[in-house]
């Protein structure tokens, strides 16, 4: 099945074309036929494109909206210029969409119909920046490809629907949950689910026997405790602001800081919240950048004190969550690192793991240093009781697989 995967933002559209089926999925031999990103929709858009393992190319096009972007993508995919082996638009057999928030209604990936669209609209209050853009992507694909091509919604929050009440409820008046569904939802679920599944493939571990702490570390960061193959706790909460220190997000803070800083700085509640989301994290601490690569370079080359402080706080917060989740689950088989930082920053991984020796973790420095640039593998030392792995995440591939499973009626749980 040829599955077009779409991830629609307010002014962006990311896509992948994936060929998959049951055999390819089981053998991890899915084919990635093409991928790309369209930025600055609404004017002269910038397109970054790649077919198969070929070179990446960049171009521009005047694209007014998501529908125009989908039209452009399809025209490129079937053109001789792309080199993708498609005979025409009819070869696109299904479309899978990333949808950020499914609330409590959507606990698994679903085929999109009018009722699903209404459900996604009902969760806009919970994700006002993301779900409207995701809906635009869905409607654009339907308008361009027609109602005959099935579409599937894959929700970031769905993997965390297995959290028990003691993990997802906040210690605030219970009626706020009953009235407004104020609770922990968690995010990055597609990434956490993918790396847990891939770890089971690599180790031959049964789903029911799986106990992991997975770490998605990038510009956005989250930790997830996985027991019996299910998410049982996660660091992001009602919104993606809670939890770990991130590129520009603060992570955990005392809630009264909003009112205190707002009063001191003359900020509205919305402005104070924006400060925590867009001016905090690595950027706020360092005063330099939200990019971990640049902070590590500043530390090495200039011994910048605030760059070092930002890195130390980042690693400490991750290590603290790892310890909490290991305690909550009574131990685990492994830590699994994913995301841009988790996959490509051996020094950060080493700092996070330092001090966990009492838990039985011993890392092999040489193996750790070798794991970057898309490489996957273990970097714990021989005899370590707790494993340490790097598994590059692939959310688009999981969306394609879920789309195939939903459309074909294959077993959906993995």
C-alpha positions as a Python dict, from the first residue, in 0.01 Angstrom:
ca = {
    (1, 'X'): (0, 0, 0),
    (2, 'X'): (131, 346, -94),
    (3, 'X'): (56, 577, 199),
    (4, 'X'): (97, 954, 184),
    (5, 'X'): (174, 1086, 534),
    (6, 'X'): (88, 1450, 605),
    (7, 'X'): (186, 1660, 907),
    (8, 'X'): (18, 1999, 870),
    (9, 'X'): (121, 2305, 1067),
    (10, 'X'): (-23, 2654, 1053),
    (11, 'X'): (209, 2759, 770),
    (12, 'X'): (394, 2435, 698),
    (13, 'X'): (327, 2092, 552),
    (14, 'X'): (559, 1796, 595),
    (15, 'X'): (503, 1481, 392),
    (16, 'X'): (635, 1132, 329),
    (17, 'X'): (531, 868, 80),
    (18, 'X'): (576, 521, 227),
    (19, 'X'): (513, 181, 69),
    (20, 'X'): (425, -74, 333),
    (21, 'X'): (229, -392, 394),
    (22, 'X'): (219, -666, 657),
    (23, 'X'): (537, -837, 538),
    (24, 'X'): (735, -514, 508),
    (25, 'X'): (612, -396, 847),
    (26, 'X'): (708, -723, 1018),
    (27, 'X'): (1052, -727, 857),
    (28, 'X'): (1111, -352, 903),
    (29, 'X'): (1161, -315, 526),
    (30, 'X'): (904, -44, 455),
    (31, 'X'): (1006, 167, 154),
    (32, 'X'): (1034, 544, 192),
    (33, 'X'): (969, 662, -160),
    (34, 'X'): (982, 1037, -99),
    (35, 'X'): (972, 1305, 166),
    (36, 'X'): (968, 1679, 196),
    (37, 'X'): (880, 1996, 383),
    (38, 'X'): (689, 2299, 260),
    (39, 'X'): (739, 2616, 464),
    (40, 'X'): (586, 2966, 448),
    (41, 'X'): (250, 2869, 305),
    (42, 'X'): (43, 3167, 203),
    (43, 'X'): (302, 3325, -23),
    (44, 'X'): (624, 3222, -188),
    (45, 'X'): (674, 2887, -16),
    (46, 'X'): (1010, 2716, 32),
    (47, 'X'): (1013, 2344, -53),
    (48, 'X'): (1273, 2090, 55),
    (49, 'X'): (1233, 1761, -134),
    (50, 'X'): (1396, 1420, -148),
    (51, 'X'): (1303, 1108, -344),
    (52, 'X'): (1422, 777, -200),
    (53, 'X'): (1791, 790, -115),
    (54, 'X'): (1857, 1063, -370),
    (55, 'X'): (1990, 1411, -306),
    (56, 'X'): (1790, 1676, -127),
    (57, 'X'): (1674, 1962, -347),
    (58, 'X'): (1524, 2301, -265),
    (59, 'X'): (1288, 2513, -469),
    (60, 'X'): (1015, 2774, -428),
    (61, 'X'): (654, 2796, -543),
    (62, 'X'): (363, 3030, -487),
    (63, 'X'): (127, 2827, -263),
    (64, 'X'): (-165, 3004, -103),
    (65, 'X'): (-285, 2731, 134),
    (66, 'X'): (-269, 2363, 234),
    (67, 'X'): (-484, 2252, -60),
    (68, 'X'): (-245, 2417, -305),
    (69, 'X'): (44, 2250, -123),
    (70, 'X'): (-114, 1903, -151),
    (71, 'X'): (-181, 1965, -521),
    (72, 'X'): (186, 2060, -569),
    (73, 'X'): (311, 1754, -378),
    (74, 'X'): (101, 1515, -587),
    (75, 'X'): (208, 1678, -913),
    (76, 'X'): (573, 1645, -810),
    (77, 'X'): (536, 1282, -694),
    (78, 'X'): (395, 1169, -1031),
    (79, 'X'): (638, 1378, -1239),
    (80, 'X'): (946, 1242, -1413),
    (81, 'X'): (1148, 1501, -1224),
    (82, 'X'): (1086, 1336, -886),
    (83, 'X'): (1189, 988, -1000),
    (84, 'X'): (927, 831, -772),
    (85, 'X'): (780, 514, -919),
    (86, 'X'): (415, 625, -933),
    (87, 'X'): (198, 584, -1240),
    (88, 'X'): (-42, 857, -1129),
    (89, 'X'): (-243, 993, -839),
    (90, 'X'): (-449, 674, -831),
    (91, 'X'): (-141, 497, -693),
    (92, 'X'): (-186, 687, -365),
    (93, 'X'): (-397, 434, -179),
    (94, 'X'): (-439, 604, 160),
    (95, 'X'): (-344, 918, 351),
    (96, 'X'): (-228, 922, 713),
    (97, 'X'): (-238, 1241, 921),
    (98, 'X'): (-60, 1341, 1236),
    (99, 'X'): (-318, 1491, 1473),
    (100, 'X'): (-174, 1637, 1790),
    (101, 'X'): (-466, 1604, 2032),
    (102, 'X'): (-732, 1338, 2053),
    (103, 'X'): (-851, 1416, 2405),
    (104, 'X'): (-1017, 1126, 2583),
    (105, 'X'): (-1227, 1039, 2279),
    (106, 'X'): (-955, 902, 2049),
    (107, 'X'): (-749, 630, 2211),
    (108, 'X'): (-619, 475, 1889),
    (109, 'X'): (-572, 560, 1524),
    (110, 'X'): (-902, 582, 1334),
    (111, 'X'): (-1034, 612, 982),
    (112, 'X'): (-1157, 966, 927),
    (113, 'X'): (-1527, 1030, 869),
    (114, 'X'): (-1761, 1314, 960),
    (115, 'X'): (-1789, 1198, 1321),
    (116, 'X'): (-1410, 1189, 1358),
    (117, 'X'): (-1381, 1538, 1210),
    (118, 'X'): (-1633, 1664, 1465),
    (119, 'X'): (-1436, 1493, 1742),
    (120, 'X'): (-1113, 1661, 1635),
    (121, 'X'): (-1296, 1994, 1622),
    (122, 'X'): (-1421, 1932, 1978),
    (123, 'X'): (-1060, 1911, 2101),
    (124, 'X'): (-950, 2242, 1949),
    (125, 'X'): (-972, 2406, 2293),
    (126, 'X'): (-708, 2159, 2413),
    (127, 'X'): (-472, 2222, 2118),
    (128, 'X'): (-565, 2557, 1962),
    (129, 'X'): (-233, 2594, 1780),
    (130, 'X'): (-222, 2244, 1630),
    (131, 'X'): (-558, 2078, 1573),
    (132, 'X'): (-696, 2351, 1341),
    (133, 'X'): (-391, 2311, 1116),
    (134, 'X'): (-424, 1932, 1126),
    (135, 'X'): (-788, 1970, 1015),
    (136, 'X'): (-680, 2190, 725),
    (137, 'X'): (-445, 1916, 611),
    (138, 'X'): (-722, 1655, 628),
    (139, 'X'): (-967, 1869, 432),
    (140, 'X'): (-705, 1959, 174),
    (141, 'X'): (-624, 1593, 107),
    (142, 'X'): (-995, 1508, 79),
    (143, 'X'): (-1054, 1794, -165),
    (144, 'X'): (-759, 1699, -386),
    (145, 'X'): (-778, 1317, -379),
    (146, 'X'): (-1153, 1274, -338),
    (147, 'X'): (-1368, 1085, -90),
    (148, 'X'): (-1266, 748, -235),
    (149, 'X'): (-916, 761, -89),
    (150, 'X'): (-929, 659, 279),
    (151, 'X'): (-773, 890, 537),
    (152, 'X'): (-656, 795, 886),
    (153, 'X'): (-588, 1014, 1190),
    (154, 'X'): (-296, 915, 1415),
    (155, 'X'): (-302, 1101, 1747),
    (156, 'X'): (2, 1211, 1950),
    (157, 'X'): (-196, 1162, 2268),
    (158, 'X'): (-339, 816, 2193),
    (159, 'X'): (-48, 607, 2321),
    (160, 'X'): (-88, 765, 2665),
    (161, 'X'): (-455, 668, 2701),
    (162, 'X'): (-338, 375, 2916),
    (163, 'X'): (-216, 604, 3196),
    (164, 'X'): (-391, 508, 3522),
    (165, 'X'): (-592, 776, 3705),
    (166, 'X'): (-323, 822, 3971),
    (167, 'X'): (-84, 924, 3692),
    (168, 'X'): (-311, 1138, 3474),
    (169, 'X'): (-508, 1329, 3739),
    (170, 'X'): (-376, 1648, 3897),
    (171, 'X'): (-427, 1716, 4268),
    (172, 'X'): (-672, 1999, 4197),
    (173, 'X'): (-1048, 2002, 4262),
    (174, 'X'): (-1184, 1692, 4093),
    (175, 'X'): (-1475, 1881, 3939),
    (176, 'X'): (-1227, 2062, 3711),
    (177, 'X'): (-1152, 1728, 3553),
    (178, 'X'): (-1520, 1636, 3536),
    (179, 'X'): (-1622, 1970, 3384),
    (180, 'X'): (-1328, 2061, 3160),
    (181, 'X'): (-1118, 1743, 3130),
    (182, 'X'): (-817, 1906, 3295),
    (183, 'X'): (-572, 1616, 3321),
    (184, 'X'): (-241, 1486, 3194),
    (185, 'X'): (-266, 1387, 2829),
    (186, 'X'): (97, 1353, 2729),
    (187, 'X'): (243, 1404, 2382),
    (188, 'X'): (510, 1254, 2155),
    (189, 'X'): (310, 932, 2189),
    (190, 'X'): (379, 830, 1830),
    (191, 'X'): (754, 858, 1890),
    (192, 'X'): (749, 671, 2221),
    (193, 'X'): (537, 394, 2069),
    (194, 'X'): (765, 361, 1767),
    (195, 'X'): (1092, 332, 1962),
    (196, 'X'): (938, 86, 2210),
    (197, 'X'): (819, -133, 1922),
    (198, 'X'): (1158, -112, 1750),
    (199, 'X'): (1337, -201, 2074),
    (200, 'X'): (1121, -511, 2103),
    (201, 'X'): (1211, -606, 1745),
    (202, 'X'): (1583, -562, 1813),
    (203, 'X'): (1582, -756, 2141),
    (204, 'X'): (1315, -1017, 2070),
    (205, 'X'): (1117, -908, 2376),
    (206, 'X'): (745, -977, 2400),
    (207, 'X'): (519, -675, 2432),
    (208, 'X'): (380, -789, 2766),
    (209, 'X'): (732, -829, 2909),
    (210, 'X'): (851, -481, 2811),
    (211, 'X'): (960, -229, 3074),
    (212, 'X'): (1131, 81, 2936),
    (213, 'X'): (1197, 446, 3001),
    (214, 'X'): (1192, 615, 2661),
    (215, 'X'): (1337, 964, 2618),
    (216, 'X'): (1235, 1182, 2324),
    (217, 'X'): (1489, 1464, 2342),
    (218, 'X'): (1479, 1737, 2079),
    (219, 'X'): (1355, 2095, 2074),
    (220, 'X'): (1056, 1945, 2252),
    (221, 'X'): (1135, 1680, 2513),
    (222, 'X'): (942, 1416, 2702),
    (223, 'X'): (1001, 1101, 2902),
    (224, 'X'): (770, 801, 2908),
    (225, 'X'): (744, 504, 3144),
    (226, 'X'): (634, 192, 2956),
    (227, 'X'): (526, -123, 3141),
    (228, 'X'): (377, -427, 2971),
    (229, 'X'): (410, -236, 2644),
    (230, 'X'): (174, 39, 2766),
    (231, 'X'): (244, 398, 2863),
    (232, 'X'): (195, 425, 3240),
    (233, 'X'): (337, 774, 3294),
    (234, 'X'): (478, 1058, 3086),
    (235, 'X'): (634, 1395, 3158),
    (236, 'X'): (427, 1625, 2935),
    (237, 'X'): (89, 1706, 3083),
    (238, 'X'): (-226, 1901, 2998),
    (239, 'X'): (-9, 2080, 2741),
    (240, 'X'): (344, 2014, 2611),
    (241, 'X'): (483, 2273, 2857),
    (242, 'X'): (513, 2041, 3157),
    (243, 'X'): (804, 1811, 3232),
    (244, 'X'): (1159, 1824, 3101),
    (245, 'X'): (1358, 2136, 3012),
    (246, 'X'): (1322, 2193, 2636),
    (247, 'X'): (1456, 2425, 2370),
    (248, 'X'): (1235, 2721, 2460),
    (249, 'X'): (992, 2565, 2713),
    (250, 'X'): (1059, 2578, 3085),
    (251, 'X'): (924, 2237, 3177),
    (252, 'X'): (813, 2200, 3541),
    (253, 'X'): (770, 2528, 3730),
    (254, 'X'): (575, 2647, 4032),
    (255, 'X'): (242, 2764, 3888),
    (256, 'X'): (245, 3083, 4098),
    (257, 'X'): (544, 3205, 3897),
    (258, 'X'): (299, 3309, 3624),
    (259, 'X'): (116, 3552, 3853),
    (260, 'X'): (433, 3671, 4030),
    (261, 'X'): (633, 3743, 3713),
    (262, 'X'): (327, 3888, 3543),
    (263, 'X'): (283, 4139, 3826),
    (264, 'X'): (653, 4231, 3836),
    (265, 'X'): (692, 4263, 3459),
    (266, 'X'): (350, 4400, 3378),
    (267, 'X'): (257, 4095, 3171),
    (268, 'X'): (-86, 3953, 3107),
    (269, 'X'): (-147, 3587, 3186),
    (270, 'X'): (-114, 3503, 2816),
    (271, 'X'): (215, 3693, 2791),
    (272, 'X'): (354, 3520, 3099),
    (273, 'X'): (253, 3183, 2956),
    (274, 'X'): (421, 3273, 2626),
    (275, 'X'): (738, 3356, 2821),
    (276, 'X'): (741, 3001, 2962),
    (277, 'X'): (674, 2846, 2621),
    (278, 'X'): (888, 3056, 2389),
    (279, 'X'): (1159, 3233, 2591),
    (280, 'X'): (1256, 2977, 2852),
    (281, 'X'): (1429, 2637, 2853),
    (282, 'X'): (1777, 2618, 2705),
    (283, 'X'): (1731, 2958, 2542),
    (284, 'X'): (1621, 3129, 2862),
    (285, 'X'): (1897, 2985, 3078),
    (286, 'X'): (2183, 3033, 2832),
    (287, 'X'): (2070, 3364, 2688),
    (288, 'X'): (2228, 3240, 2364),
    (289, 'X'): (2034, 2972, 2178),
    (290, 'X'): (1786, 2687, 2208),
    (291, 'X'): (2010, 2460, 1996),
    (292, 'X'): (2195, 2200, 2203),
    (293, 'X'): (2464, 2167, 1933),
    (294, 'X'): (2550, 2534, 1965),
    (295, 'X'): (2550, 2520, 2344),
    (296, 'X'): (2792, 2226, 2344),
    (297, 'X'): (3018, 2415, 2104),
    (298, 'X'): (3008, 2726, 2324),
    (299, 'X'): (3098, 2517, 2625),
    (300, 'X'): (3390, 2346, 2448),
    (301, 'X'): (3531, 2649, 2271),
    (302, 'X'): (3461, 2935, 2512),
    (303, 'X'): (3379, 2765, 2843),
    (304, 'X'): (3063, 2971, 2853),
    (305, 'X'): (2923, 2944, 3205),
    (306, 'X'): (2557, 2985, 3115),
    (307, 'X'): (2583, 2741, 2826),
    (308, 'X'): (2723, 2485, 3070),
    (309, 'X'): (2451, 2569, 3320),
    (310, 'X'): (2179, 2517, 3059),
    (311, 'X'): (2321, 2177, 2964),
    (312, 'X'): (2359, 2074, 3329),
    (313, 'X'): (1999, 2169, 3413),
    (314, 'X'): (1874, 1988, 3102),
    (315, 'X'): (2059, 1665, 3190),
    (316, 'X'): (1969, 1684, 3558),
    (317, 'X'): (1598, 1714, 3483),
    (318, 'X'): (1609, 1413, 3249),
    (319, 'X'): (1804, 1208, 3505),
    (320, 'X'): (1554, 1300, 3777),
    (321, 'X'): (1261, 1179, 3565),
    (322, 'X'): (1447, 857, 3480),
    (323, 'X'): (1495, 789, 3851),
    (324, 'X'): (1130, 864, 3925),
    (325, 'X'): (1003, 632, 3653),
    (326, 'X'): (1238, 351, 3750),
    (327, 'X'): (1110, 382, 4106),
    (328, 'X'): (746, 393, 3991),
    (329, 'X'): (784, 78, 3780),
    (330, 'X'): (1015, -107, 4016),
    (331, 'X'): (1295, -105, 3757),
    (332, 'X'): (1317, -139, 3381),
    (333, 'X'): (1500, -326, 3107),
    (334, 'X'): (1652, -22, 2938),
    (335, 'X'): (1663, 349, 2872),
    (336, 'X'): (1597, 434, 2508),
    (337, 'X'): (1711, 768, 2363),
    (338, 'X'): (1543, 925, 2058),
    (339, 'X'): (1488, 1270, 1905),
    (340, 'X'): (1745, 1511, 1764),
    (341, 'X'): (1944, 1543, 2087),
    (342, 'X'): (1888, 1187, 2205),
    (343, 'X'): (2008, 1044, 1872),
    (344, 'X'): (2298, 1277, 1795),
    (345, 'X'): (2453, 1405, 2118),
    (346, 'X'): (2663, 1130, 2283),
    (347, 'X'): (2800, 1381, 2534),
    (348, 'X'): (2450, 1466, 2655),
    (349, 'X'): (2358, 1097, 2681),
    (350, 'X'): (2672, 1035, 2888),
    (351, 'X'): (2589, 1321, 3124),
    (352, 'X'): (2234, 1196, 3172),
    (353, 'X'): (2357, 845, 3248),
    (354, 'X'): (2632, 963, 3486),
    (355, 'X'): (2524, 893, 3841),
    (356, 'X'): (2291, 608, 3749),
    (357, 'X'): (2554, 342, 3824),
    (358, 'X'): (2378, 258, 4151),
    (359, 'X'): (2079, 151, 3939),
    (360, 'X'): (2300, -97, 3758),
    (361, 'X'): (2373, 115, 3450),
    (362, 'X'): (2723, 106, 3306),
    (363, 'X'): (2781, 262, 2965),
    (364, 'X'): (3052, 187, 2709),
    (365, 'X'): (3199, 525, 2609),
    (366, 'X'): (3321, 400, 2271),
    (367, 'X'): (2982, 256, 2178),
    (368, 'X'): (2809, 571, 2293),
    (369, 'X'): (3034, 797, 2085),
    (370, 'X'): (2973, 583, 1774),
    (371, 'X'): (2595, 622, 1790),
    (372, 'X'): (2500, 936, 1598),
    (373, 'X'): (2375, 1037, 1257),
    (374, 'X'): (2089, 789, 1239),
    (375, 'X'): (2271, 487, 1383),
    (376, 'X'): (2081, 263, 1622),
    (377, 'X'): (2217, 26, 1882),
    (378, 'X'): (2304, -37, 2244),
    (379, 'X'): (2574, 153, 2431),
    (380, 'X'): (2565, -13, 2772),
    (381, 'X'): (2873, -201, 2884),
    (382, 'X'): (2891, -577, 2912),
    (383, 'X'): (2730, -689, 3238),
    (384, 'X'): (2521, -372, 3283),
    (385, 'X'): (2193, -462, 3454),
    (386, 'X'): (2014, -170, 3288),
    (387, 'X'): (2035, -136, 2911),
    (388, 'X'): (2100, 189, 2726),
    (389, 'X'): (1996, 226, 2362),
    (390, 'X'): (1975, 480, 2083),
    (391, 'X'): (1685, 422, 1844),
    (392, 'X'): (1618, 697, 1590),
    (393, 'X'): (1250, 776, 1597),
    (394, 'X'): (1035, 764, 1285),
    (395, 'X'): (692, 905, 1355),
    (396, 'X'): (600, 928, 986),
    (397, 'X'): (673, 559, 937),
    (398, 'X'): (453, 467, 1230),
    (399, 'X'): (174, 687, 1089),
    (400, 'X'): (206, 505, 756),
    (401, 'X'): (195, 168, 931),
    (402, 'X'): (-108, 264, 1138),
    (403, 'X'): (-279, 389, 824),
    (404, 'X'): (-216, 56, 651),
    (405, 'X'): (-342, -135, 956),
    (406, 'X'): (-662, 68, 989),
    (407, 'X'): (-745, 60, 618),
    (408, 'X'): (-660, -309, 568),
    (409, 'X'): (-816, -427, 893),
    (410, 'X'): (-487, -577, 1015),
    (411, 'X'): (-431, -616, 1393),
    (412, 'X'): (-378, -264, 1526),
    (413, 'X'): (-188, -319, 1851),
    (414, 'X'): (192, -320, 1852),
}
